[in-house]
């Protein structure tokens, strides 16, 4: 049985619906990783959390969505596998992400783009609390799961198919309307360029361990970051 067929078999054998969450759970068990996070991308810009297997993964995906750096972003933009054997040694590569990883006691990560055919819809992070790289067979199985996760992401979020495509760019260029509205409020209040207002929101969210959505909601409610 090849990796792709074996991955589908593991997902189906777990019982219940065949979903993004079910595939993520099967993948974590099969690859012997500690957690998994999926970030999805619409039209090359709008990024959002697709799934996280636990709170550690959610916080790590949030850190990437907030700061625009990290293995998931690199895997999506470069359309290739990205890995780091020891995140304690990767501060220069991803300063904000490595700080978040240290707080969650995650030491190593492998990220793969979620692609089917010519369409790439995001990326997946495989995280472990121990340093070291996945083995070659694990990476091969991980690639099979990444293709399946891409299909299931499209099934659960069909708007990923209909959005107009733009070239992939690093960093969090696009966000849901509430984030852009909040950035507009700050830009007007403090006479800032919109990009500077958004950067200030990202820094505030990261510093206070909030999601960017929470920060935006606060700005829209209180008209301040404080």
Coordinates of C-alpha atoms in Angstrom, one line a residue:
X1 CA 0.0 0.0 0.0
X2 CA 1.5 3.4 -1.0
X3 CA 1.7 6.3 1.4
X4 CA -1.4 8.0 0.0
X5 CA -3.6 5.0 0.2
X6 CA -2.3 4.1 3.6
X7 CA -3.1 7.6 4.9
X8 CA -6.6 7.4 3.6
X9 CA -7.0 4.0 5.2
X10 CA -5.8 5.3 8.6
X11 CA -8.2 8.2 8.5
X12 CA -11.2 6.0 7.5
X13 CA -10.3 3.4 10.1
X14 CA -10.7 5.9 12.9
X15 CA -14.5 5.9 12.3
X16 CA -16.7 9.0 12.2
X17 CA -16.7 11.6 9.5
X18 CA -13.8 12.0 7.2
X19 CA -12.9 15.6 8.0
X20 CA -9.9 18.0 8.3
X21 CA -9.9 17.3 12.1
X22 CA -10.0 13.5 11.6
X23 CA -7.2 13.6 9.1
X24 CA -5.1 15.8 11.4
X25 CA -5.6 13.4 14.3
X26 CA -4.6 10.4 12.2
X27 CA -1.5 12.2 10.9
X28 CA -0.3 13.1 14.4
X29 CA -0.6 9.5 15.5
X30 CA 1.0 8.1 12.3
X31 CA 4.0 10.4 12.2
X32 CA 4.6 10.3 15.9
X33 CA 4.5 14.1 16.2
X34 CA 3.1 16.0 19.2
X35 CA 0.8 18.5 17.5
X36 CA -0.2 19.7 14.1
X37 CA -1.5 23.1 12.8
X38 CA -3.1 24.0 9.5
X39 CA -3.1 27.6 8.1
X40 CA -5.2 28.3 5.0
X41 CA -4.7 31.0 2.5
X42 CA -7.3 32.7 0.2
X43 CA -6.2 34.3 -3.1
X44 CA -2.5 34.3 -2.0
X45 CA -3.3 36.8 0.8
X46 CA -6.1 36.2 3.3
X47 CA -4.7 33.8 5.9
X48 CA -6.7 32.0 8.6
X49 CA -6.5 29.1 11.0
X50 CA -7.8 25.9 9.4
X51 CA -7.3 23.5 12.3
X52 CA -5.1 22.9 15.3
X53 CA -4.9 19.6 17.1
X54 CA -4.3 21.2 20.5
X55 CA -3.7 24.6 22.2
X56 CA 0.0 24.5 21.5
X57 CA -0.6 24.2 17.8
X58 CA -3.2 26.9 17.9
X59 CA -0.9 29.3 19.6
X60 CA 1.9 28.5 17.2
X61 CA -0.3 29.1 14.1
X62 CA -1.6 32.3 15.7
X63 CA 1.9 33.5 16.2
X64 CA 2.6 33.0 12.5
X65 CA -0.7 34.6 11.4
X66 CA 0.1 37.6 13.7
X67 CA 3.7 38.1 12.7
X68 CA 3.8 36.9 9.2
X69 CA 6.9 34.7 9.8
X70 CA 7.4 31.0 10.4
X71 CA 7.6 27.6 8.7
X72 CA 4.0 27.6 7.6
X73 CA 4.4 30.9 5.7
X74 CA 7.7 29.8 4.2
X75 CA 6.3 26.4 3.1
X76 CA 3.3 28.2 1.4
X77 CA 5.3 30.9 -0.3
X78 CA 8.1 28.6 -1.5
X79 CA 5.9 25.7 -2.2
X80 CA 8.3 23.3 -0.6
X81 CA 9.1 21.4 2.6
X82 CA 10.6 23.6 5.4
X83 CA 12.1 22.1 8.5
X84 CA 14.1 23.0 11.6
X85 CA 15.7 20.4 13.7
X86 CA 16.2 22.7 16.8
X87 CA 14.2 25.8 17.1
X88 CA 16.5 27.0 19.9
X89 CA 19.0 27.6 17.1
X90 CA 16.5 29.3 14.7
X91 CA 16.1 32.8 16.3
X92 CA 17.7 34.6 13.4
X93 CA 15.4 32.7 11.0
X94 CA 12.1 33.3 12.8
X95 CA 12.6 35.5 15.9
X96 CA 8.9 35.8 16.9
X97 CA 8.0 32.2 16.0
X98 CA 10.9 30.7 18.0
X99 CA 9.8 32.7 21.0
X100 CA 6.3 31.3 20.7
X101 CA 7.6 27.8 20.2
X102 CA 9.8 28.1 23.3
X103 CA 6.8 29.1 25.4
X104 CA 4.9 26.0 24.1
X105 CA 8.0 23.8 24.7
X106 CA 8.1 22.9 21.0
X107 CA 11.7 22.2 19.8
X108 CA 11.4 21.0 16.1
X109 CA 9.0 21.6 13.2
X110 CA 8.4 20.4 9.7
X111 CA 6.1 22.3 7.4
X112 CA 4.6 21.3 4.0
X113 CA 2.5 23.2 1.5
X114 CA -1.1 22.0 1.1
X115 CA -1.3 21.6 -2.6
X116 CA -3.5 19.7 -5.1
X117 CA -2.5 20.0 -8.7
X118 CA -1.4 23.5 -9.4
X119 CA -3.5 24.9 -6.5
X120 CA -1.9 25.6 -3.1
X121 CA -4.4 26.4 -0.3
X122 CA -2.1 26.8 2.7
X123 CA 0.4 24.8 4.7
X124 CA 0.6 22.3 7.6
X125 CA 3.1 22.3 10.5
X126 CA 4.2 19.1 12.2
X127 CA 5.6 20.0 15.6
X128 CA 7.5 18.0 18.2
X129 CA 8.7 18.7 21.7
X130 CA 12.0 16.9 21.0
X131 CA 14.7 18.3 18.7
X132 CA 15.4 16.4 15.5
X133 CA 14.1 16.0 12.0
X134 CA 11.4 13.6 10.7
X135 CA 12.8 10.5 9.0
X136 CA 12.6 10.1 5.2
X137 CA 9.6 7.7 5.5
X138 CA 7.9 10.1 7.8
X139 CA 8.3 13.0 5.4
X140 CA 7.0 10.8 2.6
X141 CA 3.9 10.0 4.6
X142 CA 3.6 13.6 5.7
X143 CA 3.5 14.6 2.1
X144 CA 0.6 12.2 1.5
X145 CA -1.3 13.6 4.4
X146 CA -0.6 17.2 3.2
X147 CA -2.3 16.3 -0.1
X148 CA -5.3 14.8 1.7
X149 CA -5.5 17.8 4.1
X150 CA -5.6 20.1 1.0
X151 CA -8.6 18.2 -0.4
X152 CA -10.4 18.2 2.9
X153 CA -9.7 21.9 3.4
X154 CA -11.3 22.6 0.0
X155 CA -14.3 20.5 0.9
X156 CA -14.8 22.4 4.2
X157 CA -13.9 25.8 2.8
X158 CA -15.0 25.8 -0.9
X159 CA -14.4 29.6 -1.2
X160 CA -10.7 28.7 -1.4
X161 CA -11.5 27.5 -4.9
X162 CA -13.5 30.5 -6.1
X163 CA -11.3 33.3 -4.8
X164 CA -9.3 35.2 -7.4
X165 CA -5.7 34.1 -7.3
X166 CA -2.8 36.4 -6.7
X167 CA 0.9 35.6 -6.5
X168 CA 2.0 34.3 -3.1
X169 CA 3.8 36.8 -0.9
X170 CA 5.6 36.5 2.4
X171 CA 4.0 38.0 5.5
X172 CA 0.3 38.5 6.5
X173 CA -0.9 40.8 3.7
X174 CA -4.5 39.9 4.0
X175 CA -6.9 39.5 6.9
X176 CA -10.6 39.3 7.6
X177 CA -12.5 42.7 7.3
X178 CA -12.6 43.3 11.0
X179 CA -8.8 43.4 11.2
X180 CA -8.6 45.9 8.3
X181 CA -11.4 48.0 9.9
X182 CA -9.5 48.1 13.2
X183 CA -6.3 49.1 11.5
X184 CA -8.3 51.9 9.8
X185 CA -9.6 53.1 13.2
X186 CA -6.0 53.3 14.5
X187 CA -4.7 54.9 11.4
X188 CA -7.3 57.7 11.7
X189 CA -6.8 58.1 15.5
X190 CA -3.0 58.3 15.4
X191 CA -2.6 59.6 11.9
X192 CA -0.6 56.6 10.8
X193 CA -0.3 54.9 7.4
X194 CA -2.6 51.8 7.3
X195 CA 0.4 49.5 7.1
X196 CA 1.9 51.0 10.2
X197 CA -1.4 50.7 12.1
X198 CA -1.6 47.0 11.1
X199 CA 2.0 46.5 12.2
X200 CA 1.3 48.1 15.6
X201 CA -1.7 45.8 16.0
X202 CA 0.4 42.7 15.2
X203 CA 3.1 43.8 17.7
X204 CA 0.4 44.4 20.4
X205 CA -1.2 41.0 19.8
X206 CA 2.1 39.2 20.0
X207 CA 3.3 41.1 23.1
X208 CA 0.0 40.4 25.0
X209 CA -0.4 36.8 23.8
X210 CA -3.6 37.5 21.9
X211 CA -4.9 36.5 18.5
X212 CA -5.0 39.3 16.0
X213 CA -8.7 38.9 15.9
X214 CA -9.0 39.6 19.6
X215 CA -6.9 42.7 19.3
X216 CA -9.1 43.9 16.4
X217 CA -12.3 43.3 18.3
X218 CA -10.9 45.3 21.2
X219 CA -9.9 48.2 18.9
X220 CA -13.3 48.3 17.3
X221 CA -15.1 48.2 20.7
X222 CA -12.9 50.6 22.6
X223 CA -11.1 52.6 19.9
X224 CA -7.8 52.0 21.5
X225 CA -5.1 49.3 21.9
X226 CA -4.9 49.9 25.7

